[in-house]
Short mmCIF file of N, CA and C in Angstrom, two decimals:
data_model
loop_
_atom_site.label_atom_id
_atom_site.label_comp_id
_atom_site.label_asym_id
_atom_site.label_seq_id
_atom_site.Cartn_x
_atom_site.Cartn_y
_atom_site.Cartn_z
N MET A 8 22.28 34.76 75.98
CA MET A 8 23.45 35.62 76.13
C MET A 8 24.25 35.17 77.34
N ASN A 9 25.51 35.45 77.29
CA ASN A 9 26.33 35.05 78.44
C ASN A 9 26.38 36.17 79.48
N ALA A 10 26.93 35.82 80.63
CA ALA A 10 26.96 36.76 81.76
C ALA A 10 27.72 38.04 81.44
N ASN A 11 28.82 37.92 80.69
CA ASN A 11 29.61 39.11 80.35
C ASN A 11 28.80 40.09 79.50
N ILE A 12 28.06 39.57 78.54
CA ILE A 12 27.23 40.45 77.69
C ILE A 12 26.15 41.10 78.54
N ASP A 13 25.52 40.33 79.42
CA ASP A 13 24.49 40.91 80.29
C ASP A 13 25.05 42.02 81.16
N GLU A 14 26.27 41.85 81.64
CA GLU A 14 26.91 42.89 82.44
C GLU A 14 27.16 44.14 81.59
N GLU A 15 27.60 43.95 80.36
CA GLU A 15 27.84 45.08 79.45
C GLU A 15 26.54 45.81 79.15
N ILE A 16 25.48 45.05 78.91
CA ILE A 16 24.17 45.65 78.65
C ILE A 16 23.75 46.49 79.85
N ASP A 17 23.91 45.95 81.04
CA ASP A 17 23.54 46.69 82.26
C ASP A 17 24.35 47.98 82.39
N LYS A 18 25.64 47.92 82.04
CA LYS A 18 26.48 49.13 82.10
C LYS A 18 25.97 50.18 81.12
N PHE A 19 25.62 49.75 79.90
CA PHE A 19 25.10 50.71 78.93
C PHE A 19 23.75 51.26 79.36
N LEU A 20 22.90 50.44 79.95
CA LEU A 20 21.62 50.94 80.46
C LEU A 20 21.84 52.02 81.52
N GLU A 21 22.81 51.80 82.38
CA GLU A 21 23.13 52.78 83.41
C GLU A 21 23.58 54.10 82.78
N GLU A 22 24.42 54.01 81.75
CA GLU A 22 24.89 55.21 81.06
C GLU A 22 23.73 55.93 80.37
N ILE A 23 22.85 55.18 79.74
CA ILE A 23 21.67 55.78 79.08
C ILE A 23 20.84 56.53 80.12
N ASN A 24 20.61 55.91 81.26
CA ASN A 24 19.83 56.57 82.31
C ASN A 24 20.50 57.85 82.79
N LYS A 25 21.84 57.83 82.89
CA LYS A 25 22.57 59.03 83.32
C LYS A 25 22.47 60.17 82.31
N MET A 26 22.13 59.84 81.07
CA MET A 26 21.99 60.87 80.03
C MET A 26 20.64 61.59 80.12
N GLY A 27 19.86 61.28 81.15
CA GLY A 27 18.59 61.96 81.35
C GLY A 27 17.38 61.14 80.95
N PHE A 28 17.55 59.85 80.75
CA PHE A 28 16.45 59.01 80.29
C PHE A 28 15.99 58.01 81.34
N LYS A 29 16.28 58.29 82.60
CA LYS A 29 15.95 57.36 83.68
C LYS A 29 14.45 57.08 83.76
N ASP A 30 13.62 58.09 83.55
CA ASP A 30 12.18 57.94 83.72
C ASP A 30 11.46 57.46 82.46
N LYS A 31 12.21 57.14 81.42
CA LYS A 31 11.60 56.68 80.17
C LYS A 31 11.95 55.22 79.93
N MET A 32 10.98 54.46 79.44
CA MET A 32 11.23 53.07 79.11
C MET A 32 11.62 52.92 77.64
N ASN A 33 11.02 53.74 76.79
CA ASN A 33 11.26 53.71 75.35
C ASN A 33 11.68 55.09 74.87
N LEU A 34 12.51 55.11 73.83
CA LEU A 34 13.00 56.38 73.30
C LEU A 34 12.63 56.51 71.83
N ASN A 35 12.52 57.75 71.37
CA ASN A 35 12.23 57.96 69.95
C ASN A 35 13.53 57.94 69.14
N SER A 36 13.41 58.12 67.83
CA SER A 36 14.58 58.05 66.94
C SER A 36 15.63 59.10 67.28
N SER A 37 15.20 60.31 67.59
CA SER A 37 16.15 61.39 67.91
C SER A 37 16.92 61.10 69.19
N GLU A 38 16.23 60.63 70.21
CA GLU A 38 16.88 60.31 71.48
C GLU A 38 17.85 59.14 71.29
N THR A 39 17.41 58.14 70.54
CA THR A 39 18.25 56.97 70.28
C THR A 39 19.50 57.37 69.51
N ALA A 40 19.33 58.23 68.52
CA ALA A 40 20.47 58.71 67.73
C ALA A 40 21.47 59.46 68.60
N ARG A 41 20.96 60.25 69.52
CA ARG A 41 21.84 61.00 70.43
C ARG A 41 22.70 60.06 71.26
N ILE A 42 22.12 58.98 71.73
CA ILE A 42 22.85 58.01 72.55
C ILE A 42 23.94 57.32 71.74
N ILE A 43 23.60 56.94 70.52
CA ILE A 43 24.54 56.18 69.69
C ILE A 43 25.56 57.08 69.01
N GLY A 44 25.20 58.34 68.80
CA GLY A 44 26.13 59.26 68.16
C GLY A 44 26.01 59.31 66.65
N VAL A 45 24.80 59.07 66.16
CA VAL A 45 24.53 59.17 64.73
C VAL A 45 23.33 60.09 64.54
N SER A 46 22.99 60.37 63.30
CA SER A 46 21.84 61.24 63.03
C SER A 46 20.54 60.44 63.14
N PRO A 47 19.44 61.13 63.44
CA PRO A 47 18.14 60.45 63.47
C PRO A 47 17.80 59.79 62.13
N SER A 48 18.24 60.39 61.04
CA SER A 48 17.95 59.78 59.73
C SER A 48 18.70 58.45 59.57
N SER A 49 19.88 58.33 60.18
CA SER A 49 20.59 57.05 60.15
C SER A 49 19.79 55.97 60.88
N ILE A 50 19.27 56.32 62.04
CA ILE A 50 18.44 55.37 62.80
C ILE A 50 17.25 54.92 61.97
N GLU A 51 16.59 55.87 61.33
CA GLU A 51 15.42 55.55 60.51
C GLU A 51 15.80 54.73 59.29
N ASN A 52 16.91 55.06 58.65
CA ASN A 52 17.36 54.29 57.48
C ASN A 52 17.71 52.86 57.88
N TRP A 53 18.40 52.69 59.00
CA TRP A 53 18.73 51.34 59.48
C TRP A 53 17.45 50.54 59.68
N ARG A 54 16.45 51.17 60.31
CA ARG A 54 15.18 50.48 60.57
C ARG A 54 14.52 50.06 59.28
N LYS A 55 14.47 50.96 58.30
CA LYS A 55 13.82 50.65 57.02
C LYS A 55 14.54 49.54 56.26
N CYS A 56 15.84 49.42 56.48
CA CYS A 56 16.65 48.37 55.82
C CYS A 56 16.68 47.07 56.64
N GLY A 57 16.05 47.07 57.79
CA GLY A 57 16.04 45.88 58.63
C GLY A 57 17.32 45.70 59.42
N LEU A 58 18.06 46.78 59.60
CA LEU A 58 19.31 46.76 60.36
C LEU A 58 19.12 47.55 61.64
N GLY A 59 20.13 47.54 62.46
CA GLY A 59 20.10 48.42 63.62
C GLY A 59 19.39 47.84 64.81
N ILE A 60 18.68 48.68 65.52
CA ILE A 60 18.13 48.38 66.83
C ILE A 60 16.71 47.83 66.71
N THR A 61 16.42 46.81 67.48
CA THR A 61 15.07 46.27 67.54
C THR A 61 14.14 47.38 68.06
N TYR A 62 12.99 47.51 67.45
CA TYR A 62 12.07 48.58 67.81
C TYR A 62 10.67 48.03 68.04
N ILE A 63 9.80 48.89 68.55
CA ILE A 63 8.40 48.57 68.76
C ILE A 63 7.58 49.63 68.05
N GLU A 64 6.51 49.21 67.41
CA GLU A 64 5.59 50.17 66.79
C GLU A 64 4.33 50.22 67.64
N VAL A 65 4.05 51.41 68.15
CA VAL A 65 2.88 51.61 69.01
C VAL A 65 1.98 52.65 68.34
N VAL A 66 0.84 52.20 67.86
CA VAL A 66 -0.13 53.06 67.20
C VAL A 66 0.56 53.92 66.12
N GLY A 67 1.36 53.28 65.29
CA GLY A 67 2.03 53.97 64.20
C GLY A 67 3.28 54.74 64.59
N ARG A 68 3.63 54.72 65.84
CA ARG A 68 4.82 55.43 66.33
C ARG A 68 5.92 54.43 66.63
N ILE A 69 7.13 54.71 66.17
CA ILE A 69 8.27 53.83 66.38
C ILE A 69 9.01 54.26 67.64
N VAL A 70 9.24 53.32 68.54
CA VAL A 70 10.02 53.59 69.75
C VAL A 70 11.05 52.48 69.94
N TYR A 71 12.11 52.84 70.64
CA TYR A 71 13.22 51.92 70.89
C TYR A 71 13.37 51.70 72.39
N PRO A 72 13.10 50.48 72.86
CA PRO A 72 13.29 50.21 74.29
C PRO A 72 14.77 50.40 74.67
N LYS A 73 14.99 51.01 75.82
CA LYS A 73 16.36 51.27 76.26
C LYS A 73 17.19 49.99 76.32
N ARG A 74 16.58 48.90 76.72
CA ARG A 74 17.32 47.62 76.81
C ARG A 74 17.85 47.22 75.44
N TYR A 75 17.06 47.41 74.38
CA TYR A 75 17.51 47.06 73.04
C TYR A 75 18.62 47.98 72.55
N ILE A 76 18.56 49.23 72.95
CA ILE A 76 19.64 50.17 72.59
C ILE A 76 20.93 49.73 73.29
N ALA A 77 20.82 49.40 74.57
CA ALA A 77 21.99 48.96 75.33
C ALA A 77 22.55 47.66 74.76
N GLU A 78 21.68 46.76 74.36
CA GLU A 78 22.11 45.50 73.75
C GLU A 78 22.84 45.76 72.43
N PHE A 79 22.29 46.65 71.62
CA PHE A 79 22.91 47.02 70.35
C PHE A 79 24.34 47.52 70.59
N LEU A 80 24.50 48.40 71.57
CA LEU A 80 25.81 48.95 71.88
C LEU A 80 26.76 47.89 72.43
N ALA A 81 26.28 47.05 73.31
CA ALA A 81 27.12 46.02 73.93
C ALA A 81 27.62 45.02 72.89
N LEU A 82 26.78 44.65 71.97
CA LEU A 82 27.17 43.63 70.99
C LEU A 82 28.06 44.17 69.88
N ARG A 83 28.18 45.49 69.78
CA ARG A 83 29.00 46.07 68.73
C ARG A 83 30.29 46.69 69.22
N GLN A 84 30.63 46.43 70.47
CA GLN A 84 31.88 46.93 71.01
C GLN A 84 33.06 46.24 70.36
N VAL A 85 34.09 47.00 70.10
CA VAL A 85 35.32 46.42 69.60
C VAL A 85 36.30 46.36 70.77
N LYS A 86 36.71 45.16 71.09
CA LYS A 86 37.64 44.96 72.20
C LYS A 86 39.06 44.96 71.66
N ILE A 87 39.89 45.80 72.22
CA ILE A 87 41.30 45.86 71.83
C ILE A 87 42.12 45.27 72.95
N MET A 88 42.96 44.35 72.59
CA MET A 88 43.76 43.67 73.60
C MET A 88 45.20 44.10 73.52
#
């Protein structure tokens, strides 16, 4: 990734932390949906279709690292000039 994308990811991570997730490294589907502004079922459907945010499965539980959520948001920004 280039420096600009890394800066955008860092900005989104900061915003995620400000939403009350500073002490968490990974978030569940509901928390992730709240950050992105979609329903938890959308997050789960994206995952089942192989789309959306990279996730980790821990003992049968799906979690989304904050860095991957921030990366997802940074890479999908629409820049208007």
